[in-house]
Short mmCIF file of C-alpha atoms in Angstrom, two decimals:
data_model
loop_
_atom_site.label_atom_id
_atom_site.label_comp_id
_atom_site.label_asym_id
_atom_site.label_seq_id
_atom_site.Cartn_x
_atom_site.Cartn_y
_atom_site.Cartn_z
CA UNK A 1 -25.13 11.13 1.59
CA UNK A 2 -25.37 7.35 0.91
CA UNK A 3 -22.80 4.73 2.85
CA UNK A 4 -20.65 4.31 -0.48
CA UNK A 5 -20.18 8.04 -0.71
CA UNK A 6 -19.76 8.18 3.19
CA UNK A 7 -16.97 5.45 3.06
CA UNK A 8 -15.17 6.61 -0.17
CA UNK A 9 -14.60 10.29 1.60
CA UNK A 10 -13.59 8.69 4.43
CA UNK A 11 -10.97 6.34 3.04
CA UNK A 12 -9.47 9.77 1.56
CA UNK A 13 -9.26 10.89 4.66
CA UNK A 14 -7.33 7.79 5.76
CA UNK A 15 -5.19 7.82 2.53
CA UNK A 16 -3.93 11.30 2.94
CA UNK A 17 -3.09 10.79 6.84
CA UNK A 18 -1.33 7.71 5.31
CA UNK A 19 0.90 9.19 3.10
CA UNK A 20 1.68 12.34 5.01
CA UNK A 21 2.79 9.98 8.01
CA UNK A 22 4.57 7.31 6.23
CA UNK A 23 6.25 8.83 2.95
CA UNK A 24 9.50 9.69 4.61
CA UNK A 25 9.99 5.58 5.49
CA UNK A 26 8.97 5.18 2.27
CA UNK A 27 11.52 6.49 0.27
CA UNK A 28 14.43 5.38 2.25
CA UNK A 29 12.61 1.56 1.75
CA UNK A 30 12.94 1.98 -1.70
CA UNK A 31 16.34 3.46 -2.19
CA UNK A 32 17.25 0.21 -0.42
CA UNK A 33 15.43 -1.86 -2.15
CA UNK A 34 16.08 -1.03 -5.42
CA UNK A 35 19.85 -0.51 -5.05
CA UNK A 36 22.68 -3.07 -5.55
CA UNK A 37 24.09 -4.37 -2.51
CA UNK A 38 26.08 -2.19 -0.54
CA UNK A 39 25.34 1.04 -1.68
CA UNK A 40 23.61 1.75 1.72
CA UNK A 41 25.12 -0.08 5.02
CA UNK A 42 21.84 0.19 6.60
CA UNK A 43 18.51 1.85 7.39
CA UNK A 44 20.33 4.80 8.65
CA UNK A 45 23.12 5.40 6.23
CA UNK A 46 20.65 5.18 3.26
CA UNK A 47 18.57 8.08 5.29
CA UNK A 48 21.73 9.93 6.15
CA UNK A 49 23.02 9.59 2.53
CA UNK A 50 19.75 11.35 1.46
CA UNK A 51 20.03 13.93 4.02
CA UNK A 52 23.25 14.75 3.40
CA UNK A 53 23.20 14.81 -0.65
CA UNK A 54 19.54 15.97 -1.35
CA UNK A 55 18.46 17.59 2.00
CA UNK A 56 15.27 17.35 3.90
CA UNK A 57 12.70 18.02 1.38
CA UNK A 58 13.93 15.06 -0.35
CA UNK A 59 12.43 12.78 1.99
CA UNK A 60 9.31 13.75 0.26
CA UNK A 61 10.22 13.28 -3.06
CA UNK A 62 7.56 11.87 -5.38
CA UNK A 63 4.82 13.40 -2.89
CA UNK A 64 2.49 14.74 -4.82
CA UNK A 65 1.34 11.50 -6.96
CA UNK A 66 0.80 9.34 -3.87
CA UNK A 67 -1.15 12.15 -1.81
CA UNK A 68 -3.40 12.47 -4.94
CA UNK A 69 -2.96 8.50 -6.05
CA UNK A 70 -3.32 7.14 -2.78
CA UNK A 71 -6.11 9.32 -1.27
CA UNK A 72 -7.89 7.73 -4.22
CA UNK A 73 -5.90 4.32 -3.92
CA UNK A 74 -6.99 4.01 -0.09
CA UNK A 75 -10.78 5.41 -0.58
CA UNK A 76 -11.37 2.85 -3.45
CA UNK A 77 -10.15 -0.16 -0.80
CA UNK A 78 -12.73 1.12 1.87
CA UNK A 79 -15.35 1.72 -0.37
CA UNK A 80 -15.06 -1.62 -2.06
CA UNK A 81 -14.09 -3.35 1.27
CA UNK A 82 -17.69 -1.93 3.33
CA UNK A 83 -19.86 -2.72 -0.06
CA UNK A 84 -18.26 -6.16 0.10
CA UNK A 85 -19.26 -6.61 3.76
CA UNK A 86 -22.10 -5.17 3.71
CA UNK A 87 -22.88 -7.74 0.29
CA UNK A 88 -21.57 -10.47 2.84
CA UNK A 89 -23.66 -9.41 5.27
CA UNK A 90 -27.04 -9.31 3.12
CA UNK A 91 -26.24 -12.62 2.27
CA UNK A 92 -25.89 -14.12 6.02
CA UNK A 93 -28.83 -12.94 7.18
CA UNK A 94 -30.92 -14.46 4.18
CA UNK A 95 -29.10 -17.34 5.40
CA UNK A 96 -30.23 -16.84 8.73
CA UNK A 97 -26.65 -16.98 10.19
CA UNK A 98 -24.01 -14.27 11.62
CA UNK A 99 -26.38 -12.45 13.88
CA UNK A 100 -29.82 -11.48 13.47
CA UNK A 101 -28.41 -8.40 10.75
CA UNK A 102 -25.67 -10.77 9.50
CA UNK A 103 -23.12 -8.26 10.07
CA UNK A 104 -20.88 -11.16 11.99
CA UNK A 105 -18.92 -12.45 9.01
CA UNK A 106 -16.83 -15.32 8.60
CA UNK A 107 -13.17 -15.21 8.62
CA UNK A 108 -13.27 -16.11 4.89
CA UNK A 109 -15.71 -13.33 4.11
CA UNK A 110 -13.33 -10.99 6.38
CA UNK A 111 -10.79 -11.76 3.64
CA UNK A 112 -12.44 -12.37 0.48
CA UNK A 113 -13.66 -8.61 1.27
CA UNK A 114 -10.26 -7.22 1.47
CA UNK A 115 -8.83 -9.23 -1.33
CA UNK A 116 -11.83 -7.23 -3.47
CA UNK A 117 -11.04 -3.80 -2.02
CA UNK A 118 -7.03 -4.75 -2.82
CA UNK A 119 -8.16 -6.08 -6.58
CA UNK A 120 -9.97 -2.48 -7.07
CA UNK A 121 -7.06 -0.70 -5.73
CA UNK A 122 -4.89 -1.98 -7.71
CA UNK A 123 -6.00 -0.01 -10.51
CA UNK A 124 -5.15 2.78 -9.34
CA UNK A 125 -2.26 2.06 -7.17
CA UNK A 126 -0.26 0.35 -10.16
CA UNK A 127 0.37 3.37 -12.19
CA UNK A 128 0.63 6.10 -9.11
CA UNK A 129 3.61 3.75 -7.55
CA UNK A 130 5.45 2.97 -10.68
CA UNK A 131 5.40 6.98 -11.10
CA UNK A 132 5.98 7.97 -7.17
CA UNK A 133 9.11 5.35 -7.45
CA UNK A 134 10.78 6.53 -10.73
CA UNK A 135 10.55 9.77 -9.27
CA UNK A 136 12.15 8.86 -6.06
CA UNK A 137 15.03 6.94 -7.52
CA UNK A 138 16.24 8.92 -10.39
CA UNK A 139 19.46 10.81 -10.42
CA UNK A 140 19.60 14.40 -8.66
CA UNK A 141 22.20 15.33 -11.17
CA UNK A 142 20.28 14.57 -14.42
CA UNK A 143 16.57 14.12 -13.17
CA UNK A 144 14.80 12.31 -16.08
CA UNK A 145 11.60 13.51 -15.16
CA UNK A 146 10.79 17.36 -13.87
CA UNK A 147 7.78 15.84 -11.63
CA UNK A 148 4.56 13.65 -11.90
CA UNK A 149 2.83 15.13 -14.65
CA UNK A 150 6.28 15.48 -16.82
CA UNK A 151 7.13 11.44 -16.21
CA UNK A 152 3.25 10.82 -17.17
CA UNK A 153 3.56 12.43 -20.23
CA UNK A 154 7.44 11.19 -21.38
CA UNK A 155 5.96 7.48 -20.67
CA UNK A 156 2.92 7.96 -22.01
CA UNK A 157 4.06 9.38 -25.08
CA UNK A 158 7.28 6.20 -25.40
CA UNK A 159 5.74 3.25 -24.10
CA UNK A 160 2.14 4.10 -23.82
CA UNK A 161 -0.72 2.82 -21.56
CA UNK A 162 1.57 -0.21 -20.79
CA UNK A 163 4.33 1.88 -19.58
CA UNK A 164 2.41 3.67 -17.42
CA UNK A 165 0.94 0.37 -15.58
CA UNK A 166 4.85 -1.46 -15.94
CA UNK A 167 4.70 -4.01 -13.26
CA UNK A 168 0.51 -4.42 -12.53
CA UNK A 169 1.16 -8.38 -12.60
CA UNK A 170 3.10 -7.91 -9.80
CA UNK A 171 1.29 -5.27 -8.21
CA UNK A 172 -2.09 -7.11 -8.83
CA UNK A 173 -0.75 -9.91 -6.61
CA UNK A 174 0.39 -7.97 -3.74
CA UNK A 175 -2.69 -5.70 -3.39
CA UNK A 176 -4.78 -9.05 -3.52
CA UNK A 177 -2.62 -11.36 -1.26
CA UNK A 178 -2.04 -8.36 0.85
CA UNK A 179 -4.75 -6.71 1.40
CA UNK A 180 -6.70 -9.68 2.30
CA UNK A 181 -4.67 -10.51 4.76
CA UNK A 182 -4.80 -6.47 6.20
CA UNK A 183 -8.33 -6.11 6.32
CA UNK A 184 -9.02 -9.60 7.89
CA UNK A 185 -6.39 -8.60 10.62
CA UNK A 186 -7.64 -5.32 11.70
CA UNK A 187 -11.63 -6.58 11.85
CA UNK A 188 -10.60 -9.28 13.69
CA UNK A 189 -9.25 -7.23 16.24
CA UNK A 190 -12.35 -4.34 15.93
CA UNK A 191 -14.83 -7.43 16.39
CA UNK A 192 -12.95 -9.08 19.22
CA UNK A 193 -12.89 -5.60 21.15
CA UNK A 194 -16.75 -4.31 20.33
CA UNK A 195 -17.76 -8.51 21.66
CA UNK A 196 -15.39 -8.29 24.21
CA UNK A 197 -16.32 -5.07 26.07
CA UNK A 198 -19.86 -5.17 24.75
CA UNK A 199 -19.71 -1.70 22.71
CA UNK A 200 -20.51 -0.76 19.30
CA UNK A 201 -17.54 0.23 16.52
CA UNK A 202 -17.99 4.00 16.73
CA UNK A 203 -17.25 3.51 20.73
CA UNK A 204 -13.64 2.10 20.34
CA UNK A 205 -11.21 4.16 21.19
CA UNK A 206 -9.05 6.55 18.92
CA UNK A 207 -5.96 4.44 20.91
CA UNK A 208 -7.52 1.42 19.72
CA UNK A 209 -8.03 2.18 16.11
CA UNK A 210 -4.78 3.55 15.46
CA UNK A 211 -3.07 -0.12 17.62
CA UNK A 212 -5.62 -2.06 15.14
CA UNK A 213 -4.23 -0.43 12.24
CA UNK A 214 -0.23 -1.15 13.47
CA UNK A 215 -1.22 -4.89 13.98
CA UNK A 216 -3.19 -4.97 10.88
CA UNK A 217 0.16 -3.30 9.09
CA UNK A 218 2.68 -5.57 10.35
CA UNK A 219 -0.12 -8.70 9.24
CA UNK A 220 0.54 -7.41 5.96
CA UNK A 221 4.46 -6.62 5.74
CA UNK A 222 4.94 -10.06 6.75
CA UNK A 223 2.89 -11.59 3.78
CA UNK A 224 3.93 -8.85 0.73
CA UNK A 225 7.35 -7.78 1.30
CA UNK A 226 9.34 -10.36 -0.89
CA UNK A 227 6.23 -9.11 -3.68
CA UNK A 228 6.99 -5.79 -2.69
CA UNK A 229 10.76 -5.66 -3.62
CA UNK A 230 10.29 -7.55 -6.58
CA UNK A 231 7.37 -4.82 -7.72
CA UNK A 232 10.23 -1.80 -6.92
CA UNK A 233 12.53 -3.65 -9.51
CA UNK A 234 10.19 -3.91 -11.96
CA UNK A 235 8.76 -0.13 -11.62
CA UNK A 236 12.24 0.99 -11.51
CA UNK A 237 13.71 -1.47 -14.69
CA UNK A 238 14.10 -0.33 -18.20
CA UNK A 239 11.10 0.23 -20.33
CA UNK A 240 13.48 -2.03 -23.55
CA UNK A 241 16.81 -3.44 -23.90
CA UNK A 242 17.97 -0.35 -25.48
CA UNK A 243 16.95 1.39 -22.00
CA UNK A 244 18.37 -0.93 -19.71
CA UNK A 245 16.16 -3.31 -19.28
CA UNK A 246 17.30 -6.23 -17.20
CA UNK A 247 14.00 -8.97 -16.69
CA UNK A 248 11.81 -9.78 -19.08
CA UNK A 249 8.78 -10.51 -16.67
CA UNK A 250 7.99 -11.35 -12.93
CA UNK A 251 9.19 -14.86 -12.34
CA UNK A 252 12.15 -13.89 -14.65
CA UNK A 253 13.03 -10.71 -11.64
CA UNK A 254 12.51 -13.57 -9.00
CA UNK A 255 14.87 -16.00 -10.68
CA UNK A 256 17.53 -13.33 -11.57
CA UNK A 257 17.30 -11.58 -8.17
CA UNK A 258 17.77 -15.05 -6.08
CA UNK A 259 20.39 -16.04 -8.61
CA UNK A 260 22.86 -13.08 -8.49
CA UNK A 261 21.56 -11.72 -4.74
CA UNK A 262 20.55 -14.54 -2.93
CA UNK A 263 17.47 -14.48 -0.61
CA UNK A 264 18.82 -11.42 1.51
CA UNK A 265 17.68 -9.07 -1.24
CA UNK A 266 14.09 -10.31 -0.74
CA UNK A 267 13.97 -8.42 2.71
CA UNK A 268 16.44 -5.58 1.71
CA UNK A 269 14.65 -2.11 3.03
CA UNK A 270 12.84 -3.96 5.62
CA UNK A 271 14.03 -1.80 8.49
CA UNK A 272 12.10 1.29 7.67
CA UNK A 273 9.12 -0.89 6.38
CA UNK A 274 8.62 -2.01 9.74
CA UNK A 275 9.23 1.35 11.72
CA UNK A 276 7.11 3.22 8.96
CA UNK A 277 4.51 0.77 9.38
CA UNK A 278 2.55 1.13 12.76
CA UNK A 279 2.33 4.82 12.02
CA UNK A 280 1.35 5.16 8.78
CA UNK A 281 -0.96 2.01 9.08
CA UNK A 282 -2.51 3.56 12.93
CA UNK A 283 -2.93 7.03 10.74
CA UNK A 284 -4.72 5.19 8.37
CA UNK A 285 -7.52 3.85 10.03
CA UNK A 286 -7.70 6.64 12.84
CA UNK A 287 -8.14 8.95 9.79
CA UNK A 288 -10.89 6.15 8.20
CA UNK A 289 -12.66 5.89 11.48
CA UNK A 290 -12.70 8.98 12.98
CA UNK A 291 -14.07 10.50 9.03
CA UNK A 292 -16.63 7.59 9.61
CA UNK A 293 -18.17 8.99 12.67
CA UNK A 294 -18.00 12.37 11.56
CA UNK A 295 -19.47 11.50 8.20
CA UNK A 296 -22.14 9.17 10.06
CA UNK A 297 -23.66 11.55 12.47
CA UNK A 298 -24.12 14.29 9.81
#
């Protein structure tokens, strides 16, 4: 099995643990983001409105696009982020710099990496989001859509290929920004622990990976959230005027939003952000690194 197969199975294995750990936040971070203000009081009364009006399975509603989306979503940014190290590193040792096999990369190649493995996700991740969030904000009394494959077709078939990727500008920035910032964060840390206690990267600790990934998550948050609501408004915002369309790009949702909102709405459905965060960001790269070894040794 060759490394790019090895690390695109075992970013699926990471994706999946992602979702399954972190969809739950995810929903109630969305409701809030994308609602006027105060529909919800808070964190908890969006969750409890949820409970209490659409039960306990909705908390995974919209499921089924991101566990298939983001298993892909999440093995395209390892797969794309190793190459791109392991490009990186090819190039420093030619260079005769960061360690006799290269592999100690700069800070800039660190995040050039993960702004490539963000760029490459975002092809994937623009279309299974916009989907996953008109699913998990539409009306339980008249659902628009009957699931995934129905809102697919119902776009596909109105507004075509640019319906289905409504809001990639957006998106594009936020998986760049974002993710270069993630990936630099959580190598950092790996590389600091394997020179630290003198080990190698399949000898750090399950504990380890899994605290990597929450620091590595919040690194992120902190950089893409304002990008992140303004993405949910466009992905939930009519298609056309005559379907309620209320910004006619980006910078025209940023204006409108900090006109009529004020900067508050920039961090609105940060609460469960940050409490989904550590876990489904930890499950992430425990599921990445553990599949790694497994995949490795085989």
């Amino acid at each position: 099995m060759s490394k790019t197969v090895k690390d695109l199975t075992a970013g699926t294995a990471g994706g999946i643990a992602q979702v399954l750990v972190g969809q739950p936040f995810d929903i109630v971070k969305v409701r809030m983001q994308t609602s006027s203000a105060g529909t919800y009081k808070g964190m908890l009364d969006c969750a409890g409105q949820i409970l209490r009006n659409e039960g306990p399975l909705a908390f995974y509603k919209g499921t089924v696009p991101p566990l298939l989306g983001i298993g892909a979503c999440v093995s395209i940014q390892f797969g794309v982020l190793e190459y791109t190290k392991r490009f990186f590193a090819s190039q420093n040792k030619s260079r005769g710099v960061g360690g006799p096999d290269g592999t100690n990369l700069l800070d800039s190649q660190f995040y050039l990496a993960g702004v490539s493995a963000g760029v490459g996700n975002s092809v994937i991740s623009g279309p299974v989001e916009h989907i996953r969030i008109r699913l998990q904000t539409q009306s339980v009394v008249k659902p628009a859509y009957v699931g995934p494959f129905d809102a697919v077709q119902k776009i596909y078939s109105a507004h075509g290929i640019a319906g289905i990727y409504k809001g990639q500008v957006v998106t594009l920035w936020r998986e760049a920004v974002g993710y270069g910032v993630y990936f630099w964060a959580y190598e950092k840390l790996v590389q600091r622990e394997m020179a630290t206690k003198g080990i190698k990267r399949d000898q750090i600790s399950a504990l380890n990976a899994v605290l990597f990934g929450a620091g590595a998550g919040y690194a992120l948050w902190a950089v893409i959230y304002p990008i992140d609501m303004i993405k949910s408004r466009m992905q939930t915002d009519g298609f056309s005027p005559s379907t309620g369309q209320k910004y006619k790009s980006t910078l025209d949702c940023v204006r409108t939003v900090w006109r009529t909102e004020g900067i508050g709405a920039f961090i609105r459905g940060l609460g469960p952000t940050l409490i989904r965060s550590p876990f489904a960001n930890g499950a992430t790269f425990l599921g990445f690194e553990m599949a790694s070894r497994i995949l490795n040794n085989i």
